[in-house]
CSV table of C-alpha atoms in Angstrom, one decimal:
chain,number,residue,atom,x,y,z
A,1,UNK,CA,83.2,82.7,96.6
A,2,UNK,CA,83.3,81.0,100.1
A,3,UNK,CA,85.9,82.2,102.6
A,4,UNK,CA,86.3,79.2,104.8
A,5,UNK,CA,89.6,80.1,106.5
A,6,UNK,CA,89.9,82.3,109.7
A,7,UNK,CA,92.1,85.5,109.2
A,8,UNK,CA,95.6,84.1,109.5
A,9,UNK,CA,99.0,85.0,107.7
A,10,UNK,CA,99.2,84.2,104.0
A,11,UNK,CA,102.3,82.8,103.3
A,12,UNK,CA,104.0,83.7,100.1
A,13,UNK,CA,104.6,80.7,97.8
A,14,UNK,CA,107.2,81.8,94.8
A,15,UNK,CA,106.3,80.5,91.5
A,16,UNK,CA,108.2,77.7,89.8
A,17,UNK,CA,108.9,78.9,86.3
A,18,UNK,CA,111.1,75.7,85.3
A,19,UNK,CA,109.0,73.3,87.6
A,20,UNK,CA,111.6,71.9,90.0
A,21,UNK,CA,111.7,68.2,90.1
A,22,UNK,CA,112.5,66.7,93.6
A,23,UNK,CA,113.7,63.0,93.4
A,24,UNK,CA,113.4,60.3,96.3
A,25,UNK,CA,111.8,57.3,97.6
A,26,UNK,CA,109.9,56.1,100.6
A,27,UNK,CA,112.0,55.1,103.8
A,28,UNK,CA,114.6,57.8,103.6
A,29,UNK,CA,114.8,61.0,105.7
A,30,UNK,CA,113.6,63.9,103.7
A,31,UNK,CA,115.9,67.0,104.0
A,32,UNK,CA,114.3,70.3,105.0
A,33,UNK,CA,115.2,71.6,101.5
A,34,UNK,CA,112.9,69.5,99.6
A,35,UNK,CA,109.8,70.5,102.0
A,36,UNK,CA,107.8,72.9,99.9
A,37,UNK,CA,106.9,76.5,101.3
A,38,UNK,CA,103.7,76.1,103.3
A,39,UNK,CA,100.1,77.2,101.9
A,40,UNK,CA,96.7,76.9,103.1
A,41,UNK,CA,96.1,73.9,100.6
A,42,UNK,CA,98.2,71.8,98.7
A,43,UNK,CA,96.7,69.4,96.0
A,44,UNK,CA,98.6,66.2,95.0
A,45,UNK,CA,98.3,64.5,91.6
A,46,UNK,CA,99.9,61.4,91.1
A,47,UNK,CA,101.0,60.7,87.7
A,48,UNK,CA,102.3,57.4,85.9
A,49,UNK,CA,102.2,57.6,81.9
A,50,UNK,CA,99.4,60.6,82.0
A,51,UNK,CA,100.8,62.7,79.3
A,52,UNK,CA,97.2,62.9,77.9
A,53,UNK,CA,95.0,63.4,80.5
A,54,UNK,CA,97.2,65.3,82.8
A,55,UNK,CA,97.5,68.7,81.2
A,56,UNK,CA,93.8,69.2,81.1
A,57,UNK,CA,93.5,68.3,84.6
A,58,UNK,CA,96.0,70.6,85.8
A,59,UNK,CA,94.8,73.3,83.5
A,60,UNK,CA,91.3,72.9,84.9
A,61,UNK,CA,92.7,72.8,88.7
A,62,UNK,CA,94.9,75.9,88.2
A,63,UNK,CA,92.0,77.8,86.9
A,64,UNK,CA,89.9,76.8,89.7
A,65,UNK,CA,92.3,77.5,92.5
A,66,UNK,CA,93.5,81.0,91.2
A,67,UNK,CA,90.3,82.2,91.9
A,68,UNK,CA,90.0,80.7,95.6
A,69,UNK,CA,90.5,82.9,98.6
A,70,UNK,CA,93.0,80.5,100.3
A,71,UNK,CA,96.6,80.2,99.1
A,72,UNK,CA,97.4,76.9,97.4
A,73,UNK,CA,99.9,74.7,95.2
A,74,UNK,CA,99.6,72.0,93.0
A,75,UNK,CA,102.1,69.1,93.2
A,76,UNK,CA,102.3,66.5,90.4
A,77,UNK,CA,104.2,63.3,91.7
A,78,UNK,CA,105.9,61.5,88.6
A,79,UNK,CA,105.8,57.9,89.3
A,80,UNK,CA,108.6,57.1,87.0
A,81,UNK,CA,106.6,57.7,83.8
A,82,UNK,CA,107.9,56.2,80.6
A,83,UNK,CA,105.9,58.6,78.0
A,84,UNK,CA,106.0,62.4,77.9
A,85,UNK,CA,104.1,63.3,81.1
A,86,UNK,CA,107.1,65.5,82.4
A,87,UNK,CA,107.2,67.5,79.0
A,88,UNK,CA,103.6,67.9,78.9
A,89,UNK,CA,103.8,70.0,82.2
A,90,UNK,CA,105.9,72.5,80.8
A,91,UNK,CA,103.3,75.0,79.9
A,92,UNK,CA,102.4,75.4,83.6
A,93,UNK,CA,105.8,76.8,84.9
A,94,UNK,CA,104.3,80.5,84.9
A,95,UNK,CA,101.0,79.7,86.1
A,96,UNK,CA,98.9,81.7,88.6
A,97,UNK,CA,99.2,78.9,91.2
A,98,UNK,CA,102.7,77.5,92.3
A,99,UNK,CA,103.0,74.2,90.3
A,100,UNK,CA,105.9,71.6,91.3
A,101,UNK,CA,106.9,68.3,89.9
A,102,UNK,CA,108.5,65.8,92.2
A,103,UNK,CA,109.6,62.2,91.8
A,104,UNK,CA,108.9,59.1,93.7
A,105,UNK,CA,111.1,56.1,92.5
A,106,UNK,CA,109.0,53.3,94.0
A,107,UNK,CA,106.0,52.5,91.9
A,108,UNK,CA,102.5,52.2,92.8
A,109,UNK,CA,99.8,55.2,93.5
A,110,UNK,CA,100.3,55.0,97.5
A,111,UNK,CA,103.9,55.4,97.0
A,112,UNK,CA,103.3,58.5,95.0
A,113,UNK,CA,100.6,60.1,97.3
A,114,UNK,CA,102.8,59.1,100.4
A,115,UNK,CA,105.8,61.0,98.7
A,116,UNK,CA,103.5,64.1,98.2
A,117,UNK,CA,102.1,64.4,101.6
A,118,UNK,CA,105.5,63.7,103.4
A,119,UNK,CA,107.2,66.8,101.5
A,120,UNK,CA,104.0,69.1,102.1
A,121,UNK,CA,104.1,71.6,104.7
A,122,UNK,CA,100.6,72.8,103.9
A,123,UNK,CA,97.7,73.3,106.6
A,124,UNK,CA,95.6,71.1,104.3
A,125,UNK,CA,96.7,68.5,102.0
A,126,UNK,CA,95.1,65.9,99.9
A,127,UNK,CA,95.1,64.3,96.5
A,128,UNK,CA,93.1,63.9,93.1
A,129,UNK,CA,93.5,61.6,90.4
A,130,UNK,CA,94.9,62.8,87.1
A,131,UNK,CA,91.6,62.1,85.4
A,132,UNK,CA,89.7,64.7,86.9
A,133,UNK,CA,86.9,62.3,87.3
A,134,UNK,CA,85.6,64.5,90.7
A,135,UNK,CA,84.6,68.0,89.7
A,136,UNK,CA,87.3,70.4,91.4
A,137,UNK,CA,84.9,72.4,92.6
A,138,UNK,CA,84.1,69.7,95.2
A,139,UNK,CA,86.9,71.6,97.1
A,140,UNK,CA,84.7,74.4,98.1
A,141,UNK,CA,82.7,72.1,100.4
A,142,UNK,CA,85.8,70.0,101.3
A,143,UNK,CA,87.6,73.2,102.7
A,144,UNK,CA,84.5,74.2,104.6
A,145,UNK,CA,84.4,71.1,106.3
A,146,UNK,CA,88.3,70.7,106.9
A,147,UNK,CA,88.1,74.1,108.7
A,148,UNK,CA,85.5,72.7,111.1
A,149,UNK,CA,88.1,70.3,112.4
A,150,UNK,CA,87.3,67.0,110.3
A,151,UNK,CA,90.5,64.9,110.1
A,152,UNK,CA,89.6,63.7,106.6
A,153,UNK,CA,87.2,64.7,104.1
A,154,UNK,CA,86.6,62.4,101.1
A,155,UNK,CA,84.4,62.3,97.9
A,156,UNK,CA,82.1,59.6,97.6
A,157,UNK,CA,80.1,58.1,94.5
A,158,UNK,CA,77.8,56.3,96.9
A,159,UNK,CA,76.9,58.9,99.7
A,160,UNK,CA,73.6,60.1,99.5
A,161,UNK,CA,73.0,62.6,96.8
A,162,UNK,CA,75.9,61.4,94.7
A,163,UNK,CA,75.6,60.2,91.0
A,164,UNK,CA,77.3,59.1,88.1
A,165,UNK,CA,77.7,61.6,85.2
A,166,UNK,CA,79.3,59.0,83.0
A,167,UNK,CA,78.9,55.6,84.4
A,168,UNK,CA,81.6,52.8,84.7
A,169,UNK,CA,81.7,49.6,82.3
A,170,UNK,CA,80.2,46.4,83.8
A,171,UNK,CA,83.8,45.1,84.3
A,172,UNK,CA,85.1,48.0,86.5
A,173,UNK,CA,81.8,48.1,88.4
A,174,UNK,CA,82.2,44.2,89.2
A,175,UNK,CA,86.2,44.8,90.0
A,176,UNK,CA,84.7,47.7,92.6
A,177,UNK,CA,82.1,45.5,94.1
A,178,UNK,CA,84.9,42.8,94.7
A,179,UNK,CA,87.3,45.4,96.1
A,180,UNK,CA,84.7,47.0,98.5
A,181,UNK,CA,83.6,43.8,100.4
A,182,UNK,CA,86.9,43.2,101.9
A,183,UNK,CA,87.6,46.8,102.5
A,184,UNK,CA,84.3,47.1,104.8
A,185,UNK,CA,86.0,44.5,107.0
A,186,UNK,CA,88.2,47.4,108.2
A,187,UNK,CA,86.1,50.5,107.4
A,188,UNK,CA,82.6,49.4,107.5
A,189,UNK,CA,81.1,52.8,107.9
A,190,UNK,CA,82.5,54.3,104.9
A,191,UNK,CA,80.8,53.7,101.6
A,192,UNK,CA,83.4,54.7,98.9
A,193,UNK,CA,87.1,54.3,99.9
A,194,UNK,CA,88.3,54.4,96.5
A,195,UNK,CA,87.1,57.6,95.1
A,196,UNK,CA,90.2,59.4,94.0
A,197,UNK,CA,89.6,62.8,96.0
A,198,UNK,CA,90.7,63.2,99.6
A,199,UNK,CA,91.9,65.9,101.5
A,200,UNK,CA,93.2,65.9,105.1
A,201,UNK,CA,94.3,68.1,108.1
A,202,UNK,CA,97.8,68.9,107.1
A,203,UNK,CA,99.9,68.0,110.6
A,204,UNK,CA,97.7,65.2,111.4
A,205,UNK,CA,98.0,63.1,107.9
A,206,UNK,CA,101.9,63.7,107.9
A,207,UNK,CA,102.2,62.2,111.3
A,208,UNK,CA,100.1,59.1,110.2
A,209,UNK,CA,101.4,58.6,106.8
A,210,UNK,CA,105.1,58.1,108.1
A,211,UNK,CA,103.8,54.6,109.3
A,212,UNK,CA,101.6,53.8,106.0
A,213,UNK,CA,103.5,50.8,104.1
A,214,UNK,CA,101.0,49.7,100.9
A,215,UNK,CA,102.3,51.2,97.8
A,216,UNK,CA,99.2,50.4,95.7
A,217,UNK,CA,95.6,51.1,95.3
A,218,UNK,CA,94.8,50.0,98.5
A,219,UNK,CA,96.7,52.5,100.2
A,220,UNK,CA,93.6,54.9,100.7
A,221,UNK,CA,92.1,51.9,103.1
A,222,UNK,CA,95.1,51.9,105.0
A,223,UNK,CA,95.6,55.6,105.5
A,224,UNK,CA,91.7,55.9,106.4
A,225,UNK,CA,92.1,53.0,108.6
A,226,UNK,CA,94.9,54.7,110.8
A,227,UNK,CA,93.0,58.0,110.8
A,228,UNK,CA,90.3,56.2,112.2
A,229,UNK,CA,92.1,54.2,114.6
A,230,UNK,CA,93.4,57.7,116.0
A,231,UNK,CA,89.9,58.7,116.5
A,232,UNK,CA,89.9,61.5,114.1
A,233,UNK,CA,86.4,62.0,112.1
A,234,UNK,CA,86.2,61.2,108.5
A,235,UNK,CA,83.3,62.6,106.6
A,236,UNK,CA,82.1,61.5,102.9
A,237,UNK,CA,80.8,64.2,100.5
A,238,UNK,CA,78.6,63.2,97.6
A,239,UNK,CA,79.9,64.1,94.1
A,240,UNK,CA,78.7,63.6,90.6
A,241,UNK,CA,81.7,61.3,89.3
A,242,UNK,CA,82.5,60.7,85.6
A,243,UNK,CA,84.3,57.7,84.4
A,244,UNK,CA,87.3,58.7,82.3
A,245,UNK,CA,88.8,56.3,79.9
A,246,UNK,CA,93.1,55.8,80.2
A,247,UNK,CA,93.3,54.4,83.8
A,248,UNK,CA,96.5,52.5,84.2
A,249,UNK,CA,94.7,50.2,86.5
A,250,UNK,CA,95.2,46.5,85.5
A,251,UNK,CA,92.6,44.1,87.0
A,252,UNK,CA,95.1,41.2,86.6
A,253,UNK,CA,97.9,42.7,88.2
A,254,UNK,CA,96.9,45.7,90.4
A,255,UNK,CA,93.4,43.7,91.4
A,256,UNK,CA,95.2,40.8,92.9
A,257,UNK,CA,97.9,42.9,94.7
A,258,UNK,CA,95.0,45.3,96.2
A,259,UNK,CA,93.2,42.0,97.7
A,260,UNK,CA,96.2,40.8,99.2
A,261,UNK,CA,96.9,44.3,100.6
A,262,UNK,CA,93.4,44.7,102.2
A,263,UNK,CA,94.1,41.3,103.9
A,264,UNK,CA,97.3,42.7,105.3
A,265,UNK,CA,95.4,45.8,106.6
A,266,UNK,CA,92.7,43.7,108.0
A,267,UNK,CA,95.0,41.5,109.9
A,268,UNK,CA,97.0,44.5,111.3
A,269,UNK,CA,94.3,45.9,113.4
């Protein structure tokens, strides 16, 4: 057990036996009543049609967090799912770690993550993909680095020491290569902008996310670029990453949109 937080009040966070669902979309002022109780760490999981992969990920995350020395909460942001994603989360109402489900009517992974961050009051906040591709134990290193005043700590599949437990298909590797090239125009010093496991100083990222506009998969690049322009340090940590079947990413629609978004980000500098 690694205690990385200095002595400070540990705020009580009431459990959510019926998993309260908070609705809303971007652009609206968020009432104070929708801001969740503060904790040391809040982990956001964006979810769109994730009834199969999400329960296992949430169970693993809660099991890990319940044994850590910091207070925490898990927040699933339902991105207008059409399957039984919400029903699949019913078993976690009495979990030892506070678990919330909130809504985001604007479609896109970026929109869902932005909604989760904007409604957080946590000291540190971040997001992880619903596929559990990055080992949740990576948070031990993440929390230690955040406590050293890094603005962002992001998982990387290409930093020295990283490796693939389960490799991606050739098609996805090719798509990733095509994405990285234009992303490096904006973030030349970051090897992997798209690994879905990123954590931030809470007050800092909440101030920055209000000006983010990308709703899709290029949201990570926009957020990291704005953090970098603020002069805050971003550090990549190597991970043992596994490709997990079931991604909702569409190379035809999401790929083209992401390329267009990367161009917008690069031109906005």
